[in-house]
Amino acid sequence: MNIGIIGSGGREHSICFKLRKSKKINNLYCIPGNAGTAEISENLNVNYNDFNELYKIVIKKNIDLLIIGPEEPLVNGIVDFFEKKKIKVFGPSKKASRLEGSKAFMKKLCRDFDIPTARSKEIKSSNNIQNILKNFKLPIVVKSDGLAAGKGVTICKSKEKAIRDIKEILRGKFKSSKKVIVEEFLSGKEASYFVITDGKNYFPIGTAQDHKRIGEKDTGPNTGGMGAYSPSKLITRDVENKIKKKIIEPTLRGLSKKGCPYKGILYAGLMIENSNPKLIEYNIRFGDPECQIIMMRLKNDLLDLIEASIYKKLKRKKITWTNEKAITIVAASKGYPGNYKKFKEIKNIKKIKLNKKKQLFHASTIKKNNKYFSSGGRVLNSTVLNKNLKVARSQALKILDNLDWENKYYRRDIGYQVIDK
Ligand code: AMP
Ligand code: GLY
């Protein structure tokens, strides 16, 4: 089979890495990919948000199946587009993608199917904001309805700040949103839970702890994710049962009832307090960098699982994991998520020794004249598998410490809640 992977981050590099082990694959393409994916697949420089352009290359390269990494094309209906063209695609339909594309949709689903989540209210105009806020205690969480590249949520310590943020969104701060969701603040600890589903049957496909803040001990502004480890210690068997029964299963049933059964990867962002999980948000794809650690731990042939999801045959599958733990540490350009310099050479990257248990997944990298350069905020993911998470972290740090790249920044404390306590 010929496979096309849509995206260009560490997530997509790790999916390529995993798929490379599958015997069923002839040609692997990454669209558009990065300098890392170019080494194990062929990069195709096409704007994946232009579905007609993408279709042309899919035909030209005889691609049998597309795997969609990021949320944007999913929310824009890439799956519906290619299914109409009789090309197989792994991911949810446009309607089902509203789970991530519209927080109002996700919240309504939770209300309709009794899924535990933060109490919330939708705001569409600036007329009665004050009245609505009367029913919320501080801090108040303000969210834009649509996609906002991780910047759509603020936690407001005063009503004045909440009102300012709400008005900004209503005035069009994010093109994707004309609505605002305000919700109660949930306390507890966050964890990520992933399932693969064919709409009816599903399997857990990993748990993880993400570290979203730029600074050590979770300080400073939010980022796309600075590191993660798997499995999550917070998700005990008891908690997992609750996640399945109270959150995942009613969601899948609910979406089927609404006429948009879900297929693909479903990522639940959870807040867990006193062993009670509540849904913070849904993502309709693998997390980045969580995918990188899941790809290292998963033993199954990934293509086999993806095909089972597409052909609705997941029920017959069994998922197997290595007993080892995995950690990934993101190396970013200094200054990220604010301003940073691009096109800094990563001089000795090819000299770094990697193996089955140690990988350096690329995110924003490009190769020119046989040299490697950073080309964005999050640049590399040092990813290590080991029985002991502390050992895994020191090995992952060593890889990054050894990189000759003047502009690197990374957190040394990924996993501190479980490693350094
Ligand atoms: P979201 O984009 O909805 O995942 O929100 C981004 C981050 O904001 C989450 O990972 C949480 O850290 C935080 N957050 C969102 N909603 C809440 C909430 N209701 N209570 C507490 N923290 C929240
Ligand atoms: N790491 C968070 C995300 O992928 O949304």
XYZ file of C-alpha atoms and ligand atoms in Angstrom:
449
model
C 0.000 0.000 0.000
C 0.988 3.609 -0.481
C 0.313 5.808 2.517
C 0.222 9.589 2.898
C 0.612 11.239 6.288
C -0.674 14.779 6.568
C 1.318 17.139 8.800
C 4.856 18.226 9.572
C 5.459 17.893 13.301
C 7.030 15.472 15.721
C 3.716 13.655 15.807
C 3.882 12.944 12.093
C 7.554 11.954 12.234
C 6.756 9.401 14.943
C 3.808 8.056 12.915
C 6.147 7.637 9.905
C 8.697 5.917 12.141
C 6.056 3.489 13.402
C 4.542 2.825 9.981
C 7.989 2.078 8.556
C 7.883 -1.142 10.575
C 4.740 -2.302 8.775
C 5.343 -4.913 6.082
C 2.259 -3.889 4.142
C 3.628 -0.513 3.095
C 5.334 0.187 -0.221
C 5.629 3.951 -0.404
C 5.291 6.301 2.511
C 4.718 10.007 1.875
C 4.652 12.861 4.358
C 2.744 15.975 3.317
C 4.555 18.346 3.745
C 6.811 16.690 6.378
C 10.124 17.909 7.808
C 13.826 17.051 7.571
C 13.270 13.984 9.770
C 10.364 12.530 7.821
C 12.359 13.054 4.600
C 14.787 10.409 5.824
C 12.213 7.658 6.232
C 9.560 8.728 3.732
C 9.192 11.040 0.756
C 8.100 14.586 1.576
C 5.555 16.148 -0.782
C 5.428 19.900 -0.587
C 1.693 20.508 -0.919
C -0.620 22.776 1.081
C -2.840 20.206 2.753
C -5.563 22.734 3.418
C -6.136 22.932 -0.340
C -7.969 19.631 -0.785
C -8.093 19.851 -4.600
C -4.306 20.278 -4.798
C -3.891 17.440 -2.352
C -6.194 15.231 -4.421
C -4.019 15.787 -7.511
C -0.915 14.526 -5.714
C -2.812 11.635 -4.129
C -3.772 10.470 -7.626
C -0.336 11.125 -9.074
C 1.427 9.130 -6.360
C -1.210 6.427 -6.179
C -1.831 6.984 -2.472
C -4.271 4.413 -1.055
C -4.745 5.795 2.419
C -4.352 9.185 4.089
C -3.620 9.539 7.803
C -4.423 12.981 9.141
C -2.155 14.378 11.887
C -3.430 17.894 12.718
C -6.931 19.086 13.607
C -7.390 21.888 11.087
C -7.930 19.818 7.934
C -10.201 17.463 9.898
C -12.386 20.341 11.091
C -12.445 21.614 7.493
C -13.784 18.298 6.219
C -10.781 16.518 4.680
C -12.265 13.119 5.527
C -15.610 13.825 3.824
C -13.783 15.225 0.774
C -11.582 12.157 0.248
C -14.268 9.626 1.117
C -16.366 11.121 -1.689
C -13.395 10.579 -3.985
C -13.189 6.945 -2.782
C -9.796 7.432 -1.122
C -9.437 5.890 2.324
C -8.826 8.378 5.137
C -8.141 7.815 8.813
C -9.824 10.431 10.979
C -13.268 11.731 11.952
C -15.756 13.342 9.558
C -16.361 17.093 9.514
C -19.462 16.698 11.678
C -17.732 14.490 14.245
C -14.715 16.856 14.239
C -16.893 19.487 15.897
C -15.872 17.769 19.128
C -12.668 19.807 18.872
C -13.760 22.427 16.332
C -16.594 23.766 18.471
C -16.484 23.798 22.242
C -20.208 24.701 22.225
C -20.906 21.448 20.345
C -18.755 19.451 22.744
C -20.443 21.021 25.783
C -23.913 20.324 24.414
C -22.975 16.699 23.818
C -21.843 16.488 27.444
C -25.149 17.964 28.640
C -27.253 15.720 26.386
C -25.462 12.532 27.379
C -24.603 13.298 30.979
C -20.830 13.369 30.534
C -18.970 14.901 33.508
C -17.381 18.237 32.554
C -17.111 21.796 33.896
C -20.455 23.624 34.138
C -20.568 26.164 31.315
C -22.585 28.797 29.506
C -22.462 29.987 25.915
C -22.168 33.714 25.183
C -23.057 35.040 21.726
C -23.405 38.774 22.332
C -22.042 41.366 24.732
C -25.529 42.276 26.029
C -25.855 40.184 29.143
C -22.308 39.126 29.992
C -22.576 40.549 33.552
C -25.710 38.546 34.259
C -24.214 35.317 33.010
C -21.033 35.820 35.038
C -23.075 36.224 38.237
C -23.489 32.459 38.237
C -19.751 31.768 38.163
C -17.188 31.905 40.959
C -13.626 33.089 40.358
C -11.469 32.086 38.631
C -13.593 31.958 35.507
C -12.414 30.019 32.466
C -13.049 31.817 29.159
C -12.801 29.850 25.903
C -13.256 30.706 22.276
C -15.697 28.332 20.609
C -13.560 27.431 17.572
C -9.962 26.408 16.940
C -7.411 28.859 18.274
C -4.081 27.025 17.999
C -3.910 26.498 21.759
C -4.403 30.204 22.534
C -8.187 30.225 22.984
C -8.381 29.589 26.733
C -7.783 32.073 29.551
C -8.235 31.538 33.259
C -9.452 34.849 34.662
C -8.912 35.829 38.275
C -11.316 38.794 38.079
C -14.672 39.401 36.427
C -13.237 42.492 34.715
C -10.562 40.400 33.016
C -13.166 37.784 32.043
C -15.356 40.498 30.488
C -12.385 41.914 28.560
C -11.432 38.484 27.224
C -15.026 37.627 26.302
C -15.450 40.894 24.392
C -12.187 40.387 22.541
C -13.344 37.004 21.289
C -16.796 38.369 20.351
C -15.055 41.151 18.401
C -13.234 38.505 16.330
C -9.888 37.854 18.034
C -9.992 34.352 16.558
C -11.397 34.120 13.062
C -12.895 30.737 13.850
C -15.070 31.971 16.725
C -18.084 34.159 17.100
C -19.090 32.506 20.338
C -17.554 32.258 23.786
C -17.869 29.549 26.386
C -17.427 30.497 30.020
C -16.988 27.723 32.498
C -16.241 26.924 36.080
C -12.646 26.282 37.039
C -11.867 22.642 37.739
C -9.204 21.777 40.254
C -7.255 18.536 40.203
C -4.554 17.030 38.032
C -4.612 16.789 34.254
C -4.051 13.648 32.219
C -4.551 12.635 28.599
C -6.419 9.526 27.495
C -6.405 8.224 23.917
C -8.660 5.755 22.167
C -8.814 4.422 18.637
C -12.346 3.759 17.445
C -14.344 2.625 14.443
C -17.471 4.396 15.679
C -18.780 1.494 17.694
C -15.875 -0.408 19.136
C -12.864 1.255 20.648
C -9.582 0.498 22.316
C -7.559 2.605 24.696
C -4.394 3.534 22.832
C -2.372 5.064 25.610
C -2.337 7.512 28.480
C 0.058 10.408 28.980
C 1.000 13.424 31.040
C 1.654 16.496 28.961
C 3.676 19.519 30.172
C 2.155 22.523 28.442
C 3.968 25.413 30.102
C 7.273 26.731 28.798
C 9.011 26.950 32.184
C 10.170 24.334 34.664
C 7.691 23.340 37.391
C 4.925 24.351 34.978
C 5.460 28.090 34.977
C 5.173 30.735 32.246
C 2.975 30.784 29.170
C 1.255 27.820 27.540
C 2.857 26.104 24.556
C 1.913 23.294 22.216
C 3.576 20.954 24.735
C 7.150 20.827 26.043
C 7.308 17.170 26.917
C 5.297 14.204 28.093
C 5.572 10.773 29.542
C 3.504 7.627 29.249
C 1.761 5.874 30.875
C 0.098 8.388 33.187
C 0.239 7.412 36.849
C -3.009 9.225 37.548
C -5.028 6.846 35.423
C -5.404 3.866 37.715
C -7.636 0.953 36.759
C -10.518 2.463 38.749
C -10.093 5.880 37.117
C -9.820 4.256 33.698
C -13.093 2.411 34.181
C -14.787 5.691 35.028
C -13.248 7.377 31.976
C -14.592 4.609 29.750
C -18.063 4.337 31.238
C -18.781 7.987 31.997
C -16.895 9.774 29.231
C -15.733 7.731 26.217
C -18.704 5.373 25.796
C -21.470 7.990 26.129
C -19.511 10.200 23.710
C -19.304 7.489 21.044
C -22.957 6.529 21.565
C -23.989 10.187 21.558
C -22.191 10.961 18.311
C -23.756 7.923 16.627
C -27.178 9.053 17.807
C -26.536 12.502 16.387
C -25.775 10.872 13.032
C -22.030 11.413 13.079
C -20.294 8.254 14.285
C -16.658 8.871 15.159
C -13.744 7.052 13.580
C -10.110 7.745 14.246
C -8.179 8.765 17.320
C -10.086 10.439 20.111
C -8.033 12.288 22.705
C -9.695 13.195 25.984
C -8.050 15.940 28.048
C -9.115 15.183 31.622
C -9.053 16.757 35.059
C -8.848 14.153 37.795
C -9.692 14.938 41.396
C -10.252 12.338 44.118
C -10.222 9.635 41.442
C -13.070 11.358 39.590
C -12.314 12.231 35.971
C -13.987 15.190 34.275
C -13.647 16.077 30.631
C -11.801 19.354 29.973
C -11.681 19.058 26.217
C -11.715 16.649 23.327
C -9.128 16.587 20.568
C -9.842 14.677 17.392
C -6.293 13.431 16.745
C -3.162 12.299 18.489
C -1.537 14.838 20.785
C 1.831 16.291 19.941
C 4.158 15.379 21.740
C 2.051 12.578 23.302
C 1.950 10.654 20.025
C 5.737 10.318 20.030
C 5.748 8.343 23.288
C 2.724 6.252 22.363
C 4.360 5.241 19.068
C 7.417 4.069 21.037
C 5.340 1.994 23.477
C 2.820 0.451 21.088
C 3.715 -3.034 19.889
C 0.957 -3.506 17.301
C 1.362 -2.812 13.631
C -0.147 0.697 13.472
C -1.417 0.272 9.918
C -3.264 -2.860 10.963
C -5.115 -0.925 13.683
C -5.849 1.991 11.362
C -7.306 -0.326 8.737
C -9.393 -2.066 11.403
C -10.816 1.336 12.391
C -11.621 2.213 8.769
C -13.204 -1.192 7.996
C -15.003 -1.317 11.365
C -13.126 -4.422 12.459
C -11.567 -3.148 15.658
C -13.513 -5.625 17.747
C -11.227 -8.432 16.580
C -8.019 -6.660 17.530
C -5.917 -6.719 20.637
C -3.559 -3.964 21.647
C -0.192 -4.824 23.104
C 2.316 -2.570 24.816
C 5.879 -2.779 25.920
C 6.203 -2.808 29.717
C 8.609 0.063 29.437
C 7.826 3.699 30.034
C 8.458 6.442 27.533
C 9.393 10.080 27.831
C 9.747 12.807 25.250
C 11.419 16.152 25.793
C 10.766 18.926 23.319
C 13.671 21.119 22.283
C 12.364 24.487 21.186
C 13.942 27.603 19.727
C 14.934 29.965 22.558
C 12.176 32.576 22.955
C 9.289 30.260 22.000
C 6.284 30.644 22.469
C 7.166 34.334 21.994
C 9.600 35.605 19.381
C 12.501 33.413 18.392
C 15.128 33.140 15.675
C 14.718 30.614 12.877
C 17.234 28.932 10.580
C 19.857 28.198 13.196
C 22.059 25.289 12.259
C 21.832 22.093 14.309
C 25.377 21.086 13.592
C 26.017 17.569 14.804
C 22.532 16.110 14.534
C 23.621 13.207 12.335
C 26.260 12.178 14.870
C 23.730 11.534 17.638
C 23.489 7.788 18.245
C 19.912 6.547 18.080
C 18.392 3.082 18.330
C 15.053 1.299 18.819
C 14.669 2.864 22.247
C 16.127 6.287 21.572
C 14.721 8.511 18.882
C 15.058 12.135 17.950
C 11.820 13.023 16.216
C 11.928 16.179 14.144
C 9.277 18.884 14.242
C 10.329 22.215 12.714
C 13.483 21.296 10.834
C 14.678 21.757 7.278
C 17.684 20.407 5.428
C 19.673 22.558 3.012
C 22.960 21.658 1.336
C 23.239 18.671 3.624
C 22.919 20.841 6.748
C 20.047 20.834 9.228
C 18.351 24.015 10.455
C 15.582 24.879 12.910
C 12.560 26.326 11.143
C 10.013 27.008 13.886
C 9.172 27.001 17.598
C 9.179 23.372 18.615
C 12.097 21.809 16.777
C 13.043 18.328 18.037
C 11.664 15.658 20.361
C 14.153 13.521 22.258
C 12.198 10.356 22.963
C 13.377 7.432 25.066
C 11.954 4.119 26.208
C 13.165 2.569 29.469
C 11.830 0.515 32.389
C 12.744 3.404 34.664
C 11.359 6.836 33.844
C 14.208 8.638 35.572
C 16.772 6.791 33.468
C 14.673 7.513 30.374
C 14.697 11.209 31.217
C 18.430 11.416 31.772
C 19.050 9.624 28.477
C 16.658 11.949 26.664
C 18.372 14.976 28.225
C 21.788 13.682 27.259
C 20.769 13.541 23.600
C 19.685 17.183 23.748
C 22.702 18.275 25.830
C 24.957 16.832 23.131
C 23.324 18.764 20.304
C 25.498 21.516 18.918
C 22.768 24.081 18.334
C 23.140 27.482 19.930
C 19.459 28.325 19.997
C 18.120 25.319 21.921
C 15.821 25.504 24.931
C 14.228 22.603 26.807
C 12.851 21.746 30.195
C 14.973 19.444 32.335
C 12.094 18.542 34.638
C 9.633 16.648 32.428
C 7.939 14.065 34.644
C 8.964 15.861 37.859
C 5.675 15.028 39.600
C 6.520 11.329 39.500
C 10.309 11.272 39.130
C 11.516 13.905 41.581
C 9.030 13.666 44.424
P -8.353 23.397 26.476
O -7.872 24.047 25.194
O -9.819 23.399 26.661
O -7.710 22.065 26.720
O -7.704 24.240 27.646
C -6.312 24.452 27.731
C -5.859 24.300 29.159
O -6.570 25.208 30.004
C -6.143 22.925 29.749
O -5.140 22.007 29.439
C -6.220 23.239 31.230
O -4.920 23.351 31.783
C -6.836 24.603 31.265
N -8.298 24.524 31.447
C -9.232 24.494 30.488
N -10.463 24.410 31.011
C -10.300 24.391 32.350
C -11.215 24.332 33.464
N -12.520 24.319 33.288
N -10.683 24.320 34.700
C -9.348 24.376 34.886
N -8.449 24.451 33.895
C -8.911 24.458 32.634
N -0.044 18.349 23.452
C -1.335 18.878 23.369
C -2.014 18.726 22.082
O -1.550 18.069 21.170
O -3.105 19.265 21.940
